[in-house]
Coordinates of C-alpha atoms in Angstrom, one line a residue:
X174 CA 0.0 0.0 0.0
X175 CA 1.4 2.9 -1.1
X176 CA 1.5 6.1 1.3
X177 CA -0.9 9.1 0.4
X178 CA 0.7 11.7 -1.3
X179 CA 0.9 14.2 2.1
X180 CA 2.5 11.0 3.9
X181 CA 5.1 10.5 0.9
X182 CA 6.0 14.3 0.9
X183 CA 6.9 14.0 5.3
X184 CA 8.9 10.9 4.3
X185 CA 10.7 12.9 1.7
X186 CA 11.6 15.8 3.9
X187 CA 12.9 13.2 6.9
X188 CA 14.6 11.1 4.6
X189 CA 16.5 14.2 3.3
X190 CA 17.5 15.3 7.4
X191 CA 18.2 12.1 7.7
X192 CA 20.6 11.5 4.5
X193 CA 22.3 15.2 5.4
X194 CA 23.3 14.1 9.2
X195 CA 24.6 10.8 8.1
X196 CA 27.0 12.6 5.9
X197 CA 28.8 14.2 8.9
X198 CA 31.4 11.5 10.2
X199 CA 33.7 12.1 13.0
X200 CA 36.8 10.1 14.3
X201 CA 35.1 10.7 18.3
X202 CA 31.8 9.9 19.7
X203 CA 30.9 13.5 21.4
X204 CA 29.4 17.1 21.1
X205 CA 30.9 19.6 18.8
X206 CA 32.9 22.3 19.9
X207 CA 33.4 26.1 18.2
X208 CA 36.2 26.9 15.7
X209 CA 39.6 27.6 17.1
X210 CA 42.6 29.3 15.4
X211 CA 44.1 25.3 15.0
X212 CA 41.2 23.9 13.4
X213 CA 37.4 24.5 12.2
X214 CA 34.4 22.6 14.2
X215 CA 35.2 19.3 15.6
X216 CA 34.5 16.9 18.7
X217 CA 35.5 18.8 21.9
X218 CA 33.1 17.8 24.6
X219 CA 31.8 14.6 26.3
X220 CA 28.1 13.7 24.3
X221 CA 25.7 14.3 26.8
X222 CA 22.3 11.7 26.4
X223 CA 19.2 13.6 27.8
X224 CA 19.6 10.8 30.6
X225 CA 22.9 12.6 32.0
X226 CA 21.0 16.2 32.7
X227 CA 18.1 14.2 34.0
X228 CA 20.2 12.2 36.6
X229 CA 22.5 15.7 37.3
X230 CA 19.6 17.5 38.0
X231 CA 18.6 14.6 40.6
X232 CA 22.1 14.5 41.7
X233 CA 22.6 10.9 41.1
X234 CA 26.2 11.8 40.1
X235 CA 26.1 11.2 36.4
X236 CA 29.9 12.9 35.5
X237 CA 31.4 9.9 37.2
X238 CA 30.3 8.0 33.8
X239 CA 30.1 11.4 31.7
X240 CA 33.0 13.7 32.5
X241 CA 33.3 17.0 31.1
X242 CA 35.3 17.0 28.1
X243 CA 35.4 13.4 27.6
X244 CA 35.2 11.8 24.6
X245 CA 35.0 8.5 23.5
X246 CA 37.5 6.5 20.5
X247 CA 35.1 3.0 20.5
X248 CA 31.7 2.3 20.5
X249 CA 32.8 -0.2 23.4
X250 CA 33.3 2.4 25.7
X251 CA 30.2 4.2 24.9
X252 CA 28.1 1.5 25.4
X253 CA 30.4 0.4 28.9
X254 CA 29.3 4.2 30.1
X255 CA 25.8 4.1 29.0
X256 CA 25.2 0.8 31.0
X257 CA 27.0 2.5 33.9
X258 CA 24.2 5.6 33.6
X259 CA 21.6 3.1 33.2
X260 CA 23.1 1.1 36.6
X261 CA 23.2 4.2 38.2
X262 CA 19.8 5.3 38.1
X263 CA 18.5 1.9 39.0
X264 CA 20.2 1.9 42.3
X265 CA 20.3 5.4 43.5
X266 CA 16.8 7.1 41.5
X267 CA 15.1 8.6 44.9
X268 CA 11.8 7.3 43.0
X269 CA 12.8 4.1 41.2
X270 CA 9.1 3.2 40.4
X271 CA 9.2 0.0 42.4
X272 CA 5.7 -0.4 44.1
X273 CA 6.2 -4.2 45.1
X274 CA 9.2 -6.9 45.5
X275 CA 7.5 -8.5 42.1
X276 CA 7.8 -5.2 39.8
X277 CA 10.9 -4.5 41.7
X278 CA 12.5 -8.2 40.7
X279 CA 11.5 -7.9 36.9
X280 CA 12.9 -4.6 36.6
X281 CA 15.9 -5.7 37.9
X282 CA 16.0 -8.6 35.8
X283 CA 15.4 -6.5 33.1
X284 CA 18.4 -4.8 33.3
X285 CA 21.0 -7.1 34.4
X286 CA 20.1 -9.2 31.2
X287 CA 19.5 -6.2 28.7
X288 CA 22.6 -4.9 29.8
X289 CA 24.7 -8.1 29.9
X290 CA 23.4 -8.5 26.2
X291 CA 24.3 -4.9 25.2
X292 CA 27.9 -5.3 26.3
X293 CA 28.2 -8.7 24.7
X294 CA 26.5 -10.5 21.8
X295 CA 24.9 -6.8 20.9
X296 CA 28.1 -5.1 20.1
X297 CA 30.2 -6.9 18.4
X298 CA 27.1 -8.0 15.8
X299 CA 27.3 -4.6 14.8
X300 CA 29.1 -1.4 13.0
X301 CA 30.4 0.8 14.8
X302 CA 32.4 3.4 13.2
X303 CA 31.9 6.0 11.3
X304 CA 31.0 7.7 14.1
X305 CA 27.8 10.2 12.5
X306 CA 25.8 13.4 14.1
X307 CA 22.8 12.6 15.9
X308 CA 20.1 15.3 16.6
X309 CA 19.8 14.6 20.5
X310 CA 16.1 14.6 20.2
X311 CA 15.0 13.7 17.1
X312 CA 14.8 10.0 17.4
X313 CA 12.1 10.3 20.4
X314 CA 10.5 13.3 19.9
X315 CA 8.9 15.1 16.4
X316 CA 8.4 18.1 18.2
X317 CA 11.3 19.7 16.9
X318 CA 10.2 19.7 13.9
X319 CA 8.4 22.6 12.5
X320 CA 6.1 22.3 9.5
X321 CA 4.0 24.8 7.8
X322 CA 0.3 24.3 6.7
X323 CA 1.3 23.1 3.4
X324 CA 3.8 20.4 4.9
X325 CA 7.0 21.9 4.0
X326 CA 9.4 21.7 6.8
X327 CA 10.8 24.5 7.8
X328 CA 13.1 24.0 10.3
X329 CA 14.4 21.5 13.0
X330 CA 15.6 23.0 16.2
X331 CA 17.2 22.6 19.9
X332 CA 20.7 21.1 18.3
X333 CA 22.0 21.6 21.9
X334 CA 21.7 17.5 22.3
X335 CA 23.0 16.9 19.4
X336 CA 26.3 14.9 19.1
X337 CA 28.6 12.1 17.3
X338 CA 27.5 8.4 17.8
X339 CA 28.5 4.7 16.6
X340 CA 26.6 5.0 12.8
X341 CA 24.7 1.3 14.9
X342 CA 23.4 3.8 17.1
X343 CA 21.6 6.0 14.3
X344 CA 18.5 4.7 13.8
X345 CA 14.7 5.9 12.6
X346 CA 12.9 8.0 14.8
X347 CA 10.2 6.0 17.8
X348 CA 7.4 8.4 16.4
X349 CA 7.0 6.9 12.9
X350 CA 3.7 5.6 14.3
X351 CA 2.6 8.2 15.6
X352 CA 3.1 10.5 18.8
X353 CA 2.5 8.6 22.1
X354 CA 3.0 9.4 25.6
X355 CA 5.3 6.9 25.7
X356 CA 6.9 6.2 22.2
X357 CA 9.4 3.6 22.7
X358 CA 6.8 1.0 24.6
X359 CA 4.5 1.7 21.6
X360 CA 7.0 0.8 19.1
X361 CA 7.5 -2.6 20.6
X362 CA 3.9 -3.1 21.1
X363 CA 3.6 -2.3 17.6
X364 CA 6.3 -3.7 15.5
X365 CA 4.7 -4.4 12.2
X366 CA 3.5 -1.0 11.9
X367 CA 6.8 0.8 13.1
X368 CA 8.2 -1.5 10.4
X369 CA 5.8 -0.4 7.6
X370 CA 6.5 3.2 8.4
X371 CA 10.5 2.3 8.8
X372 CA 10.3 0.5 5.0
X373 CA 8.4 3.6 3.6
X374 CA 10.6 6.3 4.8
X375 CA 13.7 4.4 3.8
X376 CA 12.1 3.9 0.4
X377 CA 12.2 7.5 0.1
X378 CA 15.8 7.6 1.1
X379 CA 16.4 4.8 -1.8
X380 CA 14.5 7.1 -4.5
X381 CA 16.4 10.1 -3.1
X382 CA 19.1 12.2 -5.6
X383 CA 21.4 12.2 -2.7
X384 CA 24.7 9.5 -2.4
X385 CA 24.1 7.6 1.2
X386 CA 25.4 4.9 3.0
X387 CA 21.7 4.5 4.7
X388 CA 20.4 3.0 1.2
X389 CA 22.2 -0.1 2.8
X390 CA 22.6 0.3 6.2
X391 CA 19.4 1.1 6.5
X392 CA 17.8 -2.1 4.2
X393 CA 17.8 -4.5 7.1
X394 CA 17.2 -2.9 10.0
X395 CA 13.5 -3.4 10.6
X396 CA 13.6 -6.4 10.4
X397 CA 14.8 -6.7 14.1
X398 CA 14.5 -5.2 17.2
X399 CA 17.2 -2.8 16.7
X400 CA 15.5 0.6 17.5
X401 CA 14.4 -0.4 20.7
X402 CA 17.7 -2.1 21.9
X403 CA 19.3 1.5 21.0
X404 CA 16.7 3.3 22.1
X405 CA 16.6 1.5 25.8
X406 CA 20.5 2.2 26.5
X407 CA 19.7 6.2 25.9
X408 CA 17.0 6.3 27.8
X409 CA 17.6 3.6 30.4
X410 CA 13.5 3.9 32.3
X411 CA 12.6 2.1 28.9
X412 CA 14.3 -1.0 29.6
X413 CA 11.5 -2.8 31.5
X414 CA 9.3 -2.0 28.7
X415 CA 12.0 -3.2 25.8
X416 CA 13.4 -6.6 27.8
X417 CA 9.3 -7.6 28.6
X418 CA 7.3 -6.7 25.3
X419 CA 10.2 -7.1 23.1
X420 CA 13.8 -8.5 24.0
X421 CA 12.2 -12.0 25.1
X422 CA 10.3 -12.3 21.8
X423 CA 13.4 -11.6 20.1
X424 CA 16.3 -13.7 21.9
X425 CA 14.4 -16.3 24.1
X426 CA 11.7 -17.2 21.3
X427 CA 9.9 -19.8 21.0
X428 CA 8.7 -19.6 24.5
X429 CA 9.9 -16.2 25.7
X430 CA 8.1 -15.9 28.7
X431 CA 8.7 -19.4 29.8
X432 CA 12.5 -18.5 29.7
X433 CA 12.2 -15.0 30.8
X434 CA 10.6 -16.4 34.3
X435 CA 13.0 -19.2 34.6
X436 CA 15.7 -16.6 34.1
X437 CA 13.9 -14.7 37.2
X438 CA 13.7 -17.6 39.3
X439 CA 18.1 -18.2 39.0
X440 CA 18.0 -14.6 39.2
X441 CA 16.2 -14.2 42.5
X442 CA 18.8 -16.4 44.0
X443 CA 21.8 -14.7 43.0
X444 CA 24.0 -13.7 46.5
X445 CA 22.9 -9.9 47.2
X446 CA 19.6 -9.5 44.9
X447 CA 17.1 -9.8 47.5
X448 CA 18.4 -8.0 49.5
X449 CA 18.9 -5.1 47.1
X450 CA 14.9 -5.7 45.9
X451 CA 14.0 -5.4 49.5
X452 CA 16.0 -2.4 50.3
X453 CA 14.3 -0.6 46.9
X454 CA 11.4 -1.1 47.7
X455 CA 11.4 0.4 51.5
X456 CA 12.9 3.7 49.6
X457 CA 9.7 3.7 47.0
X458 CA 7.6 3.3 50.5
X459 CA 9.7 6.0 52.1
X460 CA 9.3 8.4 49.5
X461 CA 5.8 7.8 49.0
X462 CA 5.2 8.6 52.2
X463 CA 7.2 11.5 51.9
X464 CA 5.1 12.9 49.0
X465 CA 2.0 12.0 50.4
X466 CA 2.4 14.3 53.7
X467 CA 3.6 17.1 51.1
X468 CA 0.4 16.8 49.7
X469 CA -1.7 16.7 52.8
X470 CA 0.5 20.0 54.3
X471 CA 0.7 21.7 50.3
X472 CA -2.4 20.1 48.2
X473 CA -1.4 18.3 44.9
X474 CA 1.4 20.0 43.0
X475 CA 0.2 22.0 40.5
X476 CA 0.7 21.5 36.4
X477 CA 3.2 23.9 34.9
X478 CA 1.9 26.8 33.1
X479 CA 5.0 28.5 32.4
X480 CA 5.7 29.5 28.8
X481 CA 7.7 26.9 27.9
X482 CA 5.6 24.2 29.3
X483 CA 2.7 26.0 27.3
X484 CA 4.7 26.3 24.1
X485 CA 5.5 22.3 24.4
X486 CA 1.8 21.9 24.5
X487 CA 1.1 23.7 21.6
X488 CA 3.0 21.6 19.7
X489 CA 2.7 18.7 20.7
X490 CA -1.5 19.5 19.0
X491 CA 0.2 20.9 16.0
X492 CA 1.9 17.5 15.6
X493 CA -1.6 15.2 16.6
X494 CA -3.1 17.8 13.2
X495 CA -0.4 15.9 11.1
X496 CA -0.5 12.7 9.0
X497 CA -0.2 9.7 10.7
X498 CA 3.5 9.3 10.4

């Protein structure tokens, strides 16, 4: 089924970002750095995933994994700090989300096998260098893009995230399907259509003008979970979702969940887990409790109506107005 013609023309446009940022290659995975007198715009600074300001501003102590100014020479020791960020927030988040020792046991499970998979059969399967530009928000979020009522895109802003990444780690955007609270659960609950939408846009990069190594590195990749898996180490509260509606399918099938709760059976017994589960779950407690006698002495926090907030709103109902991307 072909696309309508509105749909084909977005494709078009995104396929032509797209093709323009893979073009950029860099010998370091980071953020770019001004001009000097020795030499024009090149990787200066550490890359900084949306994850590392989020923990920093909850002072989880993210620089210990991101310091400034560091940059990386191998895709190994990307991913190595990425699973260190991700580690960090499951063990010191002041809300980890963890109502129960159940929820708090798959979680956990979650990560020590998502991870132990990243750093292992995950990364060696695939390319790493050249290492490309990455809009910082782009892949999650369409908001940044700015279209007029005739659907010619005029702009794509907030570059501040964007840096250089393993070309493994540039992938189609999570809102292909559509804009969803949350995007990355929504592609693995829906695969087939986030792989419709993936083959269409890359059809579009195939029929571009434009030279590009994504004609090919792009032709395989929906057929497998790949998005997600990337998608999960940058923003590591997505992991549940990826390991349980999608990893298990992928690398434990036929019987995924049959595995995936044998797997947290041995993994319960594992010297130190329960008593790491146990000790999560009296902080959720704690913290509930703290929030709840904020309420009772403040009332319920109140949304943000600041301009910004209001202005993220706005369009975020632009974007809903949009084809079905």
């Amino acid at each position: 089924m072909n696309p309508s013609p509105d749909l084909a023309r977005v494709h078009e446009q995104l396929a032509d970002i797209y093709i323009q940022l893979r073009g950029l290659e860099f010998p370091e995975i980071g953020a770019l750095g001004m001009p000097t007198a020795e030499s024009g715009i090149a990787i200066r600074h550490r890359p900084l995933p949306i994850e590392v300001v989020l923990q920093e501003a909850e002072n989880l102590g993210p620089t210990a994994f991101f310091p400034e100014k560091k940059t990386f020479k191998t895709a190994r020791e990307y991913i190595k700090a990425l699973v260190q960020l991700g580690h960090n927030r499951l063990v010191k988040a002041q809300d980890p989300d963890l109502g129960s020792f159940e929820v708090a046991s798959r979680v956990a499970l979650a990560h020590s096998e998502f991870y132990r998979h990243m750093q292992t059969v995950w990364q060696w399967g695939k390319k790493s260098e050249p290492f490309v530009l990455m809009h910082g928000d782009l892949t999650l979020h369409g908001n940044n893009l700015l279209w007029d009522d005739k659907l010619n895109l005029v702009a794509v802003l907030d570059w501040e995230w964007c840096y250089a990444v393993p070309v493994s780690f540039f992938v189609p955007p999570a809102w292909l399907i559509g804009f969803h609270p949350n995007p990355i659960r929504e592609l693995c609950r829906s695969s087939i259509s986030f792989l419709c939408e993936t083959k269409a846009l890359h059809a579009s990069i195939e029929a571009s003008p434009q030279q590009s190594a994504l004609k090919k590195e792009w032709q395989d990749l929906p057929w497998e979970p790949h998005c997600a898996l990337v998608l999960a180490l940058l923003y590591p509260e997505a992991v549940d979702d990826v390991y349980w509606e999608s990893f298990i399918y992928r690398f434990y099938s036929p019987d995924g969940e049959e595995v995936a709760e044998e797997r947290l059976a041995t993994f319960l017994e594992e010297p130190g887990v329960k008593g790491f589960l146990n000790r999560r779950v009296d902080e959720q407690k704690r913290y509930d409790e703290k929030y709840e006698r904020y309420v009772r002495e403040h009332g319920e926090p109140r949304a943000c109506r600041c301009l910004g907030c209001e202005r993220e709103r706005q369009s975020f109902e632009i974007l809903q107005e949009l084809p079905r991307l």
